[in-house]
Amino acid sequence: MRGAAMVEFAIVVVPLLLLALGVAEFGHAIYQYEALTKATRDATRFLSAYLPTDPAYPIASAQCLAVYGNATCPSSTATPLVNGLTTSMVVVCDASHTAGCTDASDPPQFSGVATYDTNNGASNGSPTGSVNLVEVKIKGYPYTPIETFFNLQGLVFGNIFTVMRQAS
């Protein structure tokens, strides 16, 4: 009987171990994705307080905020919020900065977006004002797996972005 139990255990342990590792890897991927989403949200909120034409427009500070969680980039030995994330992966798009802002995920325009009043437009039904938008996106982030067993080193997340209204 003891031998039969050992054989059954040997047969069951491999699929259970694979299942447990797969669940852990999937959870880790979700954690990294959510951390990157929060990073773009924080950086976009930071930039939404500025106009894109402001001479002190803090793009570098927003990139540092997205990568390190701090508006001032720490020393080169500091660890990013998520392993493998660099400031070069953080792209800022707005009315004045459009380099790298031609993906399908980007809004068609970043300045002069039409807004409506409480009556959904003026008496003739046309927009009554406009706003500027700012987008912060993380482009080309490679997933960092827990274990190399599943061979996920080549997995690259799609663009992770947040768009908000800028100060007017």
mmCIF file of C-alpha atoms in Angstrom:
data_model
loop_
_atom_site.group_PDB
_atom_site.id
_atom_site.type_symbol
_atom_site.label_atom_id
_atom_site.label_comp_id
_atom_site.label_asym_id
_atom_site.label_seq_id
_atom_site.Cartn_x
_atom_site.Cartn_y
_atom_site.Cartn_z
ATOM 1 C CA MET A 1 0.000 0.000 0.000
ATOM 2 C CA ARG A 2 2.812 2.380 0.852
ATOM 3 C CA GLY A 3 4.312 1.887 -2.573
ATOM 4 C CA ALA A 4 0.986 2.645 -4.311
ATOM 5 C CA ALA A 5 0.631 5.890 -2.381
ATOM 6 C CA MET A 6 4.149 6.935 -3.432
ATOM 7 C CA VAL A 7 3.390 6.227 -7.083
ATOM 8 C CA GLU A 8 0.117 8.179 -6.922
ATOM 9 C CA PHE A 9 1.893 11.071 -5.213
ATOM 10 C CA ALA A 10 4.620 11.090 -7.887
ATOM 11 C CA ILE A 11 1.975 11.208 -10.624
ATOM 12 C CA VAL A 12 -0.004 14.042 -8.999
ATOM 13 C CA VAL A 13 2.846 16.224 -7.717
ATOM 14 C CA VAL A 14 4.141 17.290 -11.148
ATOM 15 C CA PRO A 15 0.836 18.762 -12.456
ATOM 16 C CA LEU A 16 0.152 20.368 -9.065
ATOM 17 C CA LEU A 17 3.589 21.951 -9.015
ATOM 18 C CA LEU A 18 3.153 23.258 -12.575
ATOM 19 C CA LEU A 19 -0.258 24.644 -11.674
ATOM 20 C CA ALA A 20 1.087 26.401 -8.574
ATOM 21 C CA LEU A 21 4.017 27.911 -10.489
ATOM 22 C CA GLY A 22 1.699 29.027 -13.289
ATOM 23 C CA VAL A 23 -0.652 30.755 -10.839
ATOM 24 C CA ALA A 24 2.293 32.495 -9.148
ATOM 25 C CA GLU A 25 3.687 33.646 -12.517
ATOM 26 C CA PHE A 26 0.288 34.945 -13.628
ATOM 27 C CA GLY A 27 -0.130 36.819 -10.335
ATOM 28 C CA HIS A 28 3.322 38.335 -10.748
ATOM 29 C CA ALA A 29 2.454 39.511 -14.268
ATOM 30 C CA ILE A 30 -0.734 41.151 -12.986
ATOM 31 C CA TYR A 31 1.240 42.823 -10.188
ATOM 32 C CA GLN A 32 3.767 44.270 -12.654
ATOM 33 C CA TYR A 33 1.030 45.475 -15.004
ATOM 34 C CA GLU A 34 -0.877 47.179 -12.172
ATOM 35 C CA ALA A 35 2.309 48.799 -10.839
ATOM 36 C CA LEU A 36 3.004 50.210 -14.317
ATOM 37 C CA THR A 37 -0.589 51.428 -14.649
ATOM 38 C CA LYS A 38 -0.359 53.227 -11.302
ATOM 39 C CA ALA A 39 2.982 54.741 -12.334
ATOM 40 C CA THR A 40 1.470 56.231 -15.514
ATOM 41 C CA ARG A 41 -1.526 57.507 -13.537
ATOM 42 C CA ASP A 42 0.700 59.256 -10.986
ATOM 43 C CA ALA A 43 2.906 60.837 -13.647
ATOM 44 C CA THR A 44 -0.101 61.987 -15.688
ATOM 45 C CA ARG A 45 -1.745 63.498 -12.617
ATOM 46 C CA PHE A 46 1.546 65.288 -11.853
ATOM 47 C CA LEU A 47 1.723 66.776 -15.385
ATOM 48 C CA SER A 48 -1.970 67.692 -15.475
ATOM 49 C CA ALA A 49 -1.237 70.577 -13.097
ATOM 50 C CA TYR A 50 0.943 72.257 -15.771
ATOM 51 C CA LEU A 51 0.306 73.738 -19.181
ATOM 52 C CA PRO A 52 2.351 72.177 -21.990
ATOM 53 C CA THR A 53 3.651 75.647 -22.901
ATOM 54 C CA ASP A 54 4.985 76.284 -19.381
ATOM 55 C CA PRO A 55 8.748 76.995 -19.563
ATOM 56 C CA ALA A 56 9.297 74.823 -16.480
ATOM 57 C CA TYR A 57 7.245 71.900 -17.859
ATOM 58 C CA PRO A 58 8.630 68.937 -15.854
ATOM 59 C CA ILE A 59 8.796 66.040 -18.340
ATOM 60 C CA ALA A 60 11.970 64.607 -16.768
ATOM 61 C CA SER A 61 10.368 64.787 -13.314
ATOM 62 C CA ALA A 62 7.274 62.968 -14.602
ATOM 63 C CA GLN A 63 9.478 60.251 -16.107
ATOM 64 C CA CYS A 64 11.315 59.850 -12.789
ATOM 65 C CA LEU A 65 7.972 59.712 -10.964
ATOM 66 C CA ALA A 66 6.780 56.934 -13.258
ATOM 67 C CA VAL A 67 9.964 54.894 -12.873
ATOM 68 C CA TYR A 68 11.056 55.515 -9.271
ATOM 69 C CA GLY A 69 7.922 56.871 -7.564
ATOM 70 C CA ASN A 70 9.759 60.138 -6.909
ATOM 71 C CA ALA A 71 9.821 63.331 -9.005
ATOM 72 C CA THR A 72 13.591 63.600 -8.605
ATOM 73 C CA CYS A 73 15.577 60.782 -10.151
ATOM 74 C CA PRO A 74 17.708 59.105 -7.507
ATOM 75 C CA SER A 75 21.216 57.823 -8.057
ATOM 76 C CA SER A 76 21.957 55.289 -10.748
ATOM 77 C CA THR A 77 21.991 52.515 -8.141
ATOM 78 C CA ALA A 78 18.350 53.113 -7.145
ATOM 79 C CA THR A 79 15.873 50.402 -8.012
ATOM 80 C CA PRO A 80 12.845 51.206 -10.143
ATOM 81 C CA LEU A 81 9.298 50.410 -9.018
ATOM 82 C CA VAL A 82 9.315 47.433 -11.391
ATOM 83 C CA ASN A 83 12.482 45.597 -12.470
ATOM 84 C CA GLY A 84 13.659 46.576 -15.937
ATOM 85 C CA LEU A 85 11.734 49.871 -16.145
ATOM 86 C CA THR A 86 13.757 52.858 -17.403
ATOM 87 C CA THR A 87 12.940 56.509 -18.037
ATOM 88 C CA SER A 88 13.491 55.960 -21.775
ATOM 89 C CA MET A 89 10.367 53.732 -21.799
ATOM 90 C CA VAL A 90 8.213 56.590 -20.447
ATOM 91 C CA VAL A 91 6.751 58.777 -23.214
ATOM 92 C CA VAL A 92 4.891 62.040 -22.586
ATOM 93 C CA CYS A 93 2.385 63.226 -25.188
ATOM 94 C CA ASP A 94 0.540 66.542 -25.110
ATOM 95 C CA ALA A 95 -0.141 69.604 -27.249
ATOM 96 C CA SER A 96 3.559 70.574 -27.383
ATOM 97 C CA HIS A 97 5.249 67.153 -27.246
ATOM 98 C CA THR A 98 4.168 64.667 -29.897
ATOM 99 C CA ALA A 99 7.318 62.602 -30.545
ATOM 100 C CA GLY A 100 6.433 58.918 -30.185
ATOM 101 C CA CYS A 101 2.722 59.705 -29.961
ATOM 102 C CA THR A 102 1.404 58.043 -33.116
ATOM 103 C CA ASP A 103 0.140 54.729 -31.749
ATOM 104 C CA ALA A 104 -3.456 53.617 -32.158
ATOM 105 C CA SER A 105 -3.865 54.088 -28.381
ATOM 106 C CA ASP A 106 -3.177 57.839 -28.619
ATOM 107 C CA PRO A 107 -6.013 60.382 -28.852
ATOM 108 C CA PRO A 108 -6.272 61.993 -32.304
ATOM 109 C CA GLN A 109 -5.519 65.410 -30.821
ATOM 110 C CA PHE A 110 -4.000 66.714 -27.613
ATOM 111 C CA SER A 111 -5.032 70.384 -27.785
ATOM 112 C CA GLY A 112 -8.309 72.075 -28.517
ATOM 113 C CA VAL A 113 -10.463 69.055 -27.665
ATOM 114 C CA ALA A 114 -14.038 70.255 -27.835
ATOM 115 C CA THR A 115 -16.059 70.435 -24.617
ATOM 116 C CA TYR A 116 -19.760 71.032 -24.129
ATOM 117 C CA ASP A 117 -21.701 73.001 -21.562
ATOM 118 C CA THR A 118 -24.556 71.631 -19.428
ATOM 119 C CA ASN A 119 -26.918 71.852 -22.419
ATOM 120 C CA ASN A 120 -24.537 69.731 -24.518
ATOM 121 C CA GLY A 121 -23.478 72.660 -26.656
ATOM 122 C CA ALA A 122 -24.435 76.231 -27.345
ATOM 123 C CA SER A 123 -27.836 77.113 -28.704
ATOM 124 C CA ASN A 124 -26.660 76.029 -32.150
ATOM 125 C CA GLY A 125 -25.389 72.666 -30.782
ATOM 126 C CA SER A 126 -21.681 73.428 -31.237
ATOM 127 C CA PRO A 127 -18.965 73.004 -28.594
ATOM 128 C CA THR A 128 -18.491 75.924 -26.213
ATOM 129 C CA GLY A 129 -14.835 75.477 -25.240
ATOM 130 C CA SER A 130 -11.731 73.329 -25.450
ATOM 131 C CA VAL A 131 -9.155 71.643 -23.217
ATOM 132 C CA ASN A 132 -5.656 70.246 -23.496
ATOM 133 C CA LEU A 133 -4.879 66.602 -22.783
ATOM 134 C CA VAL A 134 -1.718 64.967 -21.463
ATOM 135 C CA GLU A 135 -0.823 61.311 -21.860
ATOM 136 C CA VAL A 136 1.935 59.364 -20.151
ATOM 137 C CA LYS A 137 2.647 55.912 -21.509
ATOM 138 C CA ILE A 138 5.117 53.156 -20.867
ATOM 139 C CA LYS A 139 6.222 51.665 -24.138
ATOM 140 C CA GLY A 140 8.014 48.365 -24.689
ATOM 141 C CA TYR A 141 8.263 47.092 -21.105
ATOM 142 C CA PRO A 142 9.583 43.505 -21.098
ATOM 143 C CA TYR A 143 7.963 41.250 -18.517
ATOM 144 C CA THR A 144 10.386 40.046 -15.848
ATOM 145 C CA PRO A 145 9.375 36.494 -14.887
ATOM 146 C CA ILE A 146 9.836 34.939 -11.467
ATOM 147 C CA GLU A 147 11.079 31.677 -12.893
ATOM 148 C CA THR A 148 12.584 31.028 -16.331
ATOM 149 C CA PHE A 149 10.920 27.609 -16.468
ATOM 150 C CA PHE A 150 7.966 28.887 -18.538
ATOM 151 C CA ASN A 151 10.262 30.755 -20.989
ATOM 152 C CA LEU A 152 8.455 34.131 -20.737
ATOM 153 C CA GLN A 153 11.552 36.342 -21.129
ATOM 154 C CA GLY A 154 10.436 37.592 -24.564
ATOM 155 C CA LEU A 155 7.003 38.743 -23.399
ATOM 156 C CA VAL A 156 6.590 42.515 -23.868
ATOM 157 C CA PHE A 157 3.571 44.339 -22.456
ATOM 158 C CA GLY A 158 1.567 46.504 -24.839
ATOM 159 C CA ASN A 159 1.500 50.246 -24.271
ATOM 160 C CA ILE A 160 0.308 51.114 -20.781
ATOM 161 C CA PHE A 161 -1.050 54.648 -20.740
ATOM 162 C CA THR A 162 -3.177 57.210 -18.923
ATOM 163 C CA VAL A 163 -4.744 60.339 -20.448
ATOM 164 C CA MET A 164 -5.961 63.288 -18.339
ATOM 165 C CA ARG A 165 -7.140 66.851 -18.819
ATOM 166 C CA GLN A 166 -4.472 69.507 -18.269
ATOM 167 C CA ALA A 167 -4.800 72.702 -16.303
ATOM 168 C CA SER A 168 -6.251 75.574 -18.245
#
